[in-house]
GROMACS .gro file of C-alpha atoms in nm:
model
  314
    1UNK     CA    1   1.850   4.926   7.856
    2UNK     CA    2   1.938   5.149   8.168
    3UNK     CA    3   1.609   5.327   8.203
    4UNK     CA    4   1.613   5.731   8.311
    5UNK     CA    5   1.407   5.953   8.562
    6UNK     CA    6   1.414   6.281   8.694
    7UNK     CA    7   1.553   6.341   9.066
    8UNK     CA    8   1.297   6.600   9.075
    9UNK     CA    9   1.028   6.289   9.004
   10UNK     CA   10   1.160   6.112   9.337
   11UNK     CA   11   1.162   6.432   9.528
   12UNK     CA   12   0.808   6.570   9.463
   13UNK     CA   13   0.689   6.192   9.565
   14UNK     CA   14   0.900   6.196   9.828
   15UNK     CA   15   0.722   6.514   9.971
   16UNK     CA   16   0.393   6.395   9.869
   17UNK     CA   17   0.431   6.103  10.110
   18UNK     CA   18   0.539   6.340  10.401
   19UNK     CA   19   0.268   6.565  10.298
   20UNK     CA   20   0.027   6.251  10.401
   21UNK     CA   21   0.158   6.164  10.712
   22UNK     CA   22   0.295   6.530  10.889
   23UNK     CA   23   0.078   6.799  10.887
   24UNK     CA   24   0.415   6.993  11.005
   25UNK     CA   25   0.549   6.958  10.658
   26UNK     CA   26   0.536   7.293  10.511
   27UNK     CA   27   0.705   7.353  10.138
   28UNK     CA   28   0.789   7.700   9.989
   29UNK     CA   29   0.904   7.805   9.700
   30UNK     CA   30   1.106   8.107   9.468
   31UNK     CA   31   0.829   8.093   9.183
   32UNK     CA   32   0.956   7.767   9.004
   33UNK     CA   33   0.722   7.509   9.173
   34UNK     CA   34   0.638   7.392   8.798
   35UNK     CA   35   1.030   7.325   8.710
   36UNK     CA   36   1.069   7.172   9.060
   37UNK     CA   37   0.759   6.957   9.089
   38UNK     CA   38   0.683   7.137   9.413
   39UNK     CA   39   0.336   7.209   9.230
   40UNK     CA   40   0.243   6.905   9.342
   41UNK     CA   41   0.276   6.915   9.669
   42UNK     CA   42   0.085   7.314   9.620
   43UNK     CA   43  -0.197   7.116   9.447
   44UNK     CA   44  -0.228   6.815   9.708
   45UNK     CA   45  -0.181   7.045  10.019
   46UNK     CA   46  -0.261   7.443   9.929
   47UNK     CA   47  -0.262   7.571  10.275
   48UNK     CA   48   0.097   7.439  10.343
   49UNK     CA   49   0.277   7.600  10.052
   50UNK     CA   50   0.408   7.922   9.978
   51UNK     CA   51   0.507   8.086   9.696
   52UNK     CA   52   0.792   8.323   9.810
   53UNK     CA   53   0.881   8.434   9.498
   54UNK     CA   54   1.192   8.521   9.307
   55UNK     CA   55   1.344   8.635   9.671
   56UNK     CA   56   1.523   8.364   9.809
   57UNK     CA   57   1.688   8.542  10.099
   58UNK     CA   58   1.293   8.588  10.182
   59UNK     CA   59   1.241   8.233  10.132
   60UNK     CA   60   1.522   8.094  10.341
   61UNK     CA   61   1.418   8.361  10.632
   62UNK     CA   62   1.062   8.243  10.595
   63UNK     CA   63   1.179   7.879  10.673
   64UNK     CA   64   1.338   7.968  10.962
   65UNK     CA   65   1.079   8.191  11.144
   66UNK     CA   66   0.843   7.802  11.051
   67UNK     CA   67   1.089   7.626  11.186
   68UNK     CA   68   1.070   7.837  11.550
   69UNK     CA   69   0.706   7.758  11.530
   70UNK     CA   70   0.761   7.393  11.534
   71UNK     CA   71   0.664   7.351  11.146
   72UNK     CA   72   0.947   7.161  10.919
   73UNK     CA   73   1.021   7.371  10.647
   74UNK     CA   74   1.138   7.269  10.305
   75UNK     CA   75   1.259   7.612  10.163
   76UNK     CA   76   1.275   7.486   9.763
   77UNK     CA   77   1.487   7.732   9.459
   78UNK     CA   78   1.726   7.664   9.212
   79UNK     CA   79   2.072   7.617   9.390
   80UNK     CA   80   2.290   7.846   9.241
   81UNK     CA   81   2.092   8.157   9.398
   82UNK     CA   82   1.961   7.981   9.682
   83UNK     CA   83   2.301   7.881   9.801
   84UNK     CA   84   2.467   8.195   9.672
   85UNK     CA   85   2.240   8.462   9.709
   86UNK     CA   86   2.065   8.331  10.080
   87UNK     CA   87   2.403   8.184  10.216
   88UNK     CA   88   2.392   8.456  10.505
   89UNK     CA   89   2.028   8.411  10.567
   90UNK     CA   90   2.127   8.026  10.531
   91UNK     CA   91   2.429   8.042  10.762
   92UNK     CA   92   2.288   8.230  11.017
   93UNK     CA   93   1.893   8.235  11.036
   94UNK     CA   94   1.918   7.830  10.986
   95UNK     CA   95   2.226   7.680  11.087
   96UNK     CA   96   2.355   7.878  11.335
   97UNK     CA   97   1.989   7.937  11.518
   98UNK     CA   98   1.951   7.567  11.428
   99UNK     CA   99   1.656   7.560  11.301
  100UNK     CA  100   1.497   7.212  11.182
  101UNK     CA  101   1.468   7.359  10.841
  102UNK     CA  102   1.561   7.204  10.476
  103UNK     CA  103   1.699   7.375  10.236
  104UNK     CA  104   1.666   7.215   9.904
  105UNK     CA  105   1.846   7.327   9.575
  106UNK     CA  106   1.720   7.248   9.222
  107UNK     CA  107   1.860   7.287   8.871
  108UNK     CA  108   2.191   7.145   9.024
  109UNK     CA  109   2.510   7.062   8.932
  110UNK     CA  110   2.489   6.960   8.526
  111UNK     CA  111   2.113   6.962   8.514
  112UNK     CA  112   2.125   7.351   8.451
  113UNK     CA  113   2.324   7.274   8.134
  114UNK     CA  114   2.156   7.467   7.885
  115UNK     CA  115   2.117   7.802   8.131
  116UNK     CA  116   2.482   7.908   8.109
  117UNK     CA  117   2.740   7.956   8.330
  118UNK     CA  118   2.518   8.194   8.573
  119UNK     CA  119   2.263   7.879   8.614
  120UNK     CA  120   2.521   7.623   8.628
  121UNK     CA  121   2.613   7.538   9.054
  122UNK     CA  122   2.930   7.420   9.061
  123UNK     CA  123   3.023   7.537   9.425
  124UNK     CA  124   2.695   7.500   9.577
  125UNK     CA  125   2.826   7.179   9.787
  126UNK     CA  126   3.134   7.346   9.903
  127UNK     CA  127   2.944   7.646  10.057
  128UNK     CA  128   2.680   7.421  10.202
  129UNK     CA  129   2.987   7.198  10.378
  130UNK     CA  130   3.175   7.478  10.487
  131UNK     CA  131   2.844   7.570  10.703
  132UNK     CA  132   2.886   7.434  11.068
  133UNK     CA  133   2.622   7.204  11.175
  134UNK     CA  134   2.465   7.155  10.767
  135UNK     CA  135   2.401   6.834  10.648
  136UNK     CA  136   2.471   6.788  10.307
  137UNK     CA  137   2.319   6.490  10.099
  138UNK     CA  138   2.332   6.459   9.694
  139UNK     CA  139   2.138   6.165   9.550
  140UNK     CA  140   2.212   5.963   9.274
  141UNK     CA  141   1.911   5.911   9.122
  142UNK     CA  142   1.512   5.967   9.157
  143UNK     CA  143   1.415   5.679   9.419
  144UNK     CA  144   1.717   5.775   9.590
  145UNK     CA  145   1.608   6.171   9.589
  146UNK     CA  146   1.253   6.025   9.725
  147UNK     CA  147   1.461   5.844  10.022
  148UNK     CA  148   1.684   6.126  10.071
  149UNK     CA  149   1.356   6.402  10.175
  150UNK     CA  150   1.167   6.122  10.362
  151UNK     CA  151   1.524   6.066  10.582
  152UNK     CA  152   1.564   6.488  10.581
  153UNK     CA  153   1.250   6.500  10.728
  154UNK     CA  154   1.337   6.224  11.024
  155UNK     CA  155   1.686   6.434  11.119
  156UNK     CA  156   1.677   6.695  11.339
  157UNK     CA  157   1.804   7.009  11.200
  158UNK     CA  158   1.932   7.212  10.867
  159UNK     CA  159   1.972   6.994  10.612
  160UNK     CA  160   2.083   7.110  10.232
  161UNK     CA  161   1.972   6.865   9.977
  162UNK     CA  162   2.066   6.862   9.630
  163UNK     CA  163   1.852   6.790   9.338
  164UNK     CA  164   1.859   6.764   8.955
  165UNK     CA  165   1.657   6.831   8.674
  166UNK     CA  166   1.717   6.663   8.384
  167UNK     CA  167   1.633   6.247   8.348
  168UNK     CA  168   1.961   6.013   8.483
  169UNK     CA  169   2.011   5.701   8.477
  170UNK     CA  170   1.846   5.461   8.763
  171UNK     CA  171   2.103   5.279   8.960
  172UNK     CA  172   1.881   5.230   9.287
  173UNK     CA  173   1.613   5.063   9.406
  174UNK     CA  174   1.360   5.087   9.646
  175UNK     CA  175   1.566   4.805   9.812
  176UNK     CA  176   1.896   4.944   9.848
  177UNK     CA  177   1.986   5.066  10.153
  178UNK     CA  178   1.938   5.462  10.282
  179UNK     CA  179   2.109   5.610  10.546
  180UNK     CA  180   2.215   5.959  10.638
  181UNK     CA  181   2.623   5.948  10.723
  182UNK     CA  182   2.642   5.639  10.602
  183UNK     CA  183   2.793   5.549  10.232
  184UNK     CA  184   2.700   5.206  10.057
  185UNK     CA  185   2.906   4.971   9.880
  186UNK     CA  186   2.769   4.938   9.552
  187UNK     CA  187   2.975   4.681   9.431
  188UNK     CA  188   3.270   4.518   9.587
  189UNK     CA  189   3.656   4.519   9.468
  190UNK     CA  190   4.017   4.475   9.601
  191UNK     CA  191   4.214   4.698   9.354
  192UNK     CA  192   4.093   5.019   9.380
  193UNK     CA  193   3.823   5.313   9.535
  194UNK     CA  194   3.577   5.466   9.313
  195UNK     CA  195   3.378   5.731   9.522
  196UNK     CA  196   3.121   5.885   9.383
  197UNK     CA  197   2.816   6.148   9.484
  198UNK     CA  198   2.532   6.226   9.287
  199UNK     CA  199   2.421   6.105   8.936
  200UNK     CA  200   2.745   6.025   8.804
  201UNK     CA  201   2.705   5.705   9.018
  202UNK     CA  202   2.622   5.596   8.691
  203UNK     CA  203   2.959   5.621   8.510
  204UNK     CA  204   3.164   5.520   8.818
  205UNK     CA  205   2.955   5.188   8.828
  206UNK     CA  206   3.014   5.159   8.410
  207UNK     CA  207   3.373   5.221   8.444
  208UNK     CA  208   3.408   4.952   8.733
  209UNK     CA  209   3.267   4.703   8.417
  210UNK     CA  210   3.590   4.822   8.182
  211UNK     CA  211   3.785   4.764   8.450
  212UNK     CA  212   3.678   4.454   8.575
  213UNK     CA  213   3.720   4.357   8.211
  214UNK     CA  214   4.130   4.462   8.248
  215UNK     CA  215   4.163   4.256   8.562
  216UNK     CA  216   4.134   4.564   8.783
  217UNK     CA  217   3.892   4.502   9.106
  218UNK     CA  218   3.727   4.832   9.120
  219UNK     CA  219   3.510   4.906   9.451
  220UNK     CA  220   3.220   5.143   9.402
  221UNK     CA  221   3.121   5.377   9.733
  222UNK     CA  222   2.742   5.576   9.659
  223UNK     CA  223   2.891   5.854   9.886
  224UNK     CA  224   2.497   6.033   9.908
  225UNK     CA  225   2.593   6.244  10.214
  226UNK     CA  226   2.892   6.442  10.149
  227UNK     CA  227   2.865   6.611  10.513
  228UNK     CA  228   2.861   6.464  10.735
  229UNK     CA  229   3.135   6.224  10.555
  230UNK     CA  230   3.116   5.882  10.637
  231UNK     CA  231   3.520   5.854  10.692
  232UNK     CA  232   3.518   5.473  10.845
  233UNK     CA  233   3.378   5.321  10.534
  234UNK     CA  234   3.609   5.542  10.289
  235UNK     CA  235   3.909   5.400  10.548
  236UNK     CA  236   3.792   5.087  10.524
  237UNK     CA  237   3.775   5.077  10.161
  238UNK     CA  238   4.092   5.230  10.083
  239UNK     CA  239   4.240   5.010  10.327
  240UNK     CA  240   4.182   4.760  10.131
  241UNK     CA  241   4.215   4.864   9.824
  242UNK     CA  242   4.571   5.098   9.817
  243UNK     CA  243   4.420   5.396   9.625
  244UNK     CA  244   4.074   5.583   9.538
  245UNK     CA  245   3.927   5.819   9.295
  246UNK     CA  246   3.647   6.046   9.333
  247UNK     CA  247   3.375   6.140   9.078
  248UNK     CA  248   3.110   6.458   9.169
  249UNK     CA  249   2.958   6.661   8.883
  250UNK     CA  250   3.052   6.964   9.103
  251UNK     CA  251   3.406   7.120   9.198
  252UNK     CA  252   3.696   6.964   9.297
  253UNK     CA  253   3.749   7.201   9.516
  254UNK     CA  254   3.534   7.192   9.886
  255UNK     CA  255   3.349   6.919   9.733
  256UNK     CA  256   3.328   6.526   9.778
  257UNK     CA  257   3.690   6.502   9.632
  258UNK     CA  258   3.821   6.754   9.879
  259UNK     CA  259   3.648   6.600  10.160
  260UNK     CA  260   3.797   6.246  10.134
  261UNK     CA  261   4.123   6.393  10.051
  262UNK     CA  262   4.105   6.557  10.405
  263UNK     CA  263   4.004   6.199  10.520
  264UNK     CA  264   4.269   5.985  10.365
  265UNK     CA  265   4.526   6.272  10.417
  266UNK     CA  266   4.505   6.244  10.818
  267UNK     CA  267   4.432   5.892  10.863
  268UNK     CA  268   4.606   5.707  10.532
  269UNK     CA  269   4.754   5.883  10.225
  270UNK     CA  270   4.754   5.734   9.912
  271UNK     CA  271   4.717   5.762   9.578
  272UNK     CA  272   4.451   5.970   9.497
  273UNK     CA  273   4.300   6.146   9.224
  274UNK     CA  274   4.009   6.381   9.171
  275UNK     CA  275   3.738   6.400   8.891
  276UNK     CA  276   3.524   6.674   8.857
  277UNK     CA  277   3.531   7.051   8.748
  278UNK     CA  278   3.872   7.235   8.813
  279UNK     CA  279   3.834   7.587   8.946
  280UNK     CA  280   3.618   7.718   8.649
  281UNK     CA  281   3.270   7.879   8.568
  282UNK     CA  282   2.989   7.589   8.396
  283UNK     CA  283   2.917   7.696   8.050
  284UNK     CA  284   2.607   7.607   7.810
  285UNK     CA  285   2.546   7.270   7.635
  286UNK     CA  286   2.323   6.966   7.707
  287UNK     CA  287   2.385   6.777   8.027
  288UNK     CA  288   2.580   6.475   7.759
  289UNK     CA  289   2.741   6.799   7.615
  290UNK     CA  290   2.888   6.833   7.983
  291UNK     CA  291   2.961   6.541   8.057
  292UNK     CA  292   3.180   6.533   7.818
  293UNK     CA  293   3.344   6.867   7.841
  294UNK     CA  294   3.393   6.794   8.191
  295UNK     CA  295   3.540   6.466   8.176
  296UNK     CA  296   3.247   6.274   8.384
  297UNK     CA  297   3.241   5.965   8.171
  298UNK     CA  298   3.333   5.657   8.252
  299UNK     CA  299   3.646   5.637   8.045
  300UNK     CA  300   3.724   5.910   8.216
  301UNK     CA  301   3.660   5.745   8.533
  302UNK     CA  302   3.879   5.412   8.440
  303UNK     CA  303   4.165   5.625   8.309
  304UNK     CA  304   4.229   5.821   8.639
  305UNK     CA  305   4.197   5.463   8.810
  306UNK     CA  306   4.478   5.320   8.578
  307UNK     CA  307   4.636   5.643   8.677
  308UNK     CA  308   4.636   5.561   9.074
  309UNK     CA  309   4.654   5.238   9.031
  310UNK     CA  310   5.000   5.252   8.875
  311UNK     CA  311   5.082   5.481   9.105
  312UNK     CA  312   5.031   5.247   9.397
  313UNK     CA  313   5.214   4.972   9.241
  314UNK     CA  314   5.523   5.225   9.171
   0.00000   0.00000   0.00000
């Protein structure tokens, strides 16, 4: 049985071992440090957190003016408000000052299920991209979330990184390979593209299985850093393959799907198809609720990829 874990888990260790080793780590956060584990890092290190409070323009301005000082700042609130309501403070005070500062948003994508459409981020990865300069990484499950802060900390300048709530399943390992701008093959095929960001890694890896039971070669990217894209190994893969499908529990629109479509568009078109959430608000339910309503599942998945896939061969 697949066994489940918080990103949030993998983050707060993730910080915990920075915390340990760089005394220029500094975390803040808008008053939710107990939903975002970032109490832990306030409890093992005190005099290198703040609580900003519910006043995330605040928070993200605070993280800049640490980041002129030399400090590394993770500036930690739930992503709908953090990217919405501190995108100017984000755009300019950060990346366009470049400051070496992290911006991390929590409750994302489905994990804000059950807090309604106003909770539920849906376009926080398309305003982070648009941002020159930002680095945008979503990982896919808890040990990858602890890799992902550890590897935030190592690059020079504004990062966003996106992190969920709610338990998904575990599809890495401490082994499997981490690297900023760089996607990994997570299993290898000949008939098809499955590219996927974020915890619905998952179902793109389950619907490679009813595939492979079909005949149908399905090759499974872990695209973790939607920004910048790694566009040689979606090339490469598609080259070989003849079509792809993307998978991102966000928007189709500015997200993972729009950013290989760019890719493939100006360097090989074919047959393509997006999954995710089409130009509408998130509503309430739990995250399988969503799933569902959204069409993340790996049927889901293996139907758009018969879809393409017949396309191709037309």
């Amino acid at each position: 049985m697949t066994t489940k874990t918080a990103p949030r888990e993998g983050y707060a260790q993730g910080l915990l071992e920075l915390g340990a080793q760089h005394k220029d780590v500094i975390v803040l956060d808008a008053d939710c440090a107990k939903s975002n584990f970032t109490d832990r890092f306030r409890d093992a290190y005190p005099d290198r957190f703040l609580n900003m409070g519910i006043a995330e323009c605040d928070l993200v301005g605070t993280a800049a003016g640490l980041a002129a000082m030399g400090k590394v700042p993770f500036a930690n609130a739930y992503a709908n408000f953090l990217t919405g309501r501190g995108f100017d403070q984000i755009r300019v005070s950060v990346a366009y000052s470049a400051r070496n500062a992290k911006i991390v948003g929590h409750n994302a994508g489905m994990s804000a299920a059950q807090e309604g459409a106003t909770h539920l981020p849906l376009e926080d990865i398309g305003l982070m991209r648009a941002i020159p300069d930002m680095t945008v990484i979503v990982p896919a499950d808890s040990e990858e979330a602890r890799k992902a802060v550890v590897a935030a900390y190592e690059l020079e300048g504004p990062v966003y990184l996106r992190i969920g709530k709610l338990p998904v399943p575990d599809v890495t390992t401490a082994g499997t390979p981490f690297e900023i701008g760089k996607a990994h093959t997570m299993r290898e095929g000949a008939d098809i593209t499955i590219a996927s960001t974020g915890c619905v890694l998952y179902e793109a890896l389950e619907a490679a299985e009813e595939l492979a039971r079909e005949g149908v070669s399905a090759e499974v990217l872990n695209v973790h850093t939607v920004k910048p894209l790694d566009a040689a190994a979606i090339l490469a893969s598609v080259g070989k393959t003849g079509c792809a499908v993307t998978v991102e529990e966000h928007s189709i629109l500015n997200g993972l799907g729009s950013a290989v479509a760019e890719v493939l568009g100006e360097g090989h078109p074919v047959p393509l198809e997006r999954i995710g959430s089409r130009d509408v608000f998130g509503l309430s339910g739990t995250l399988d609720e969503l799933f569902d309503y959204f069409g993340l599942r790996a049927s889901n998945i293996a139907d758009a990829a018969r879809r393409v896939v017949a396309r191709k061969s037309a």
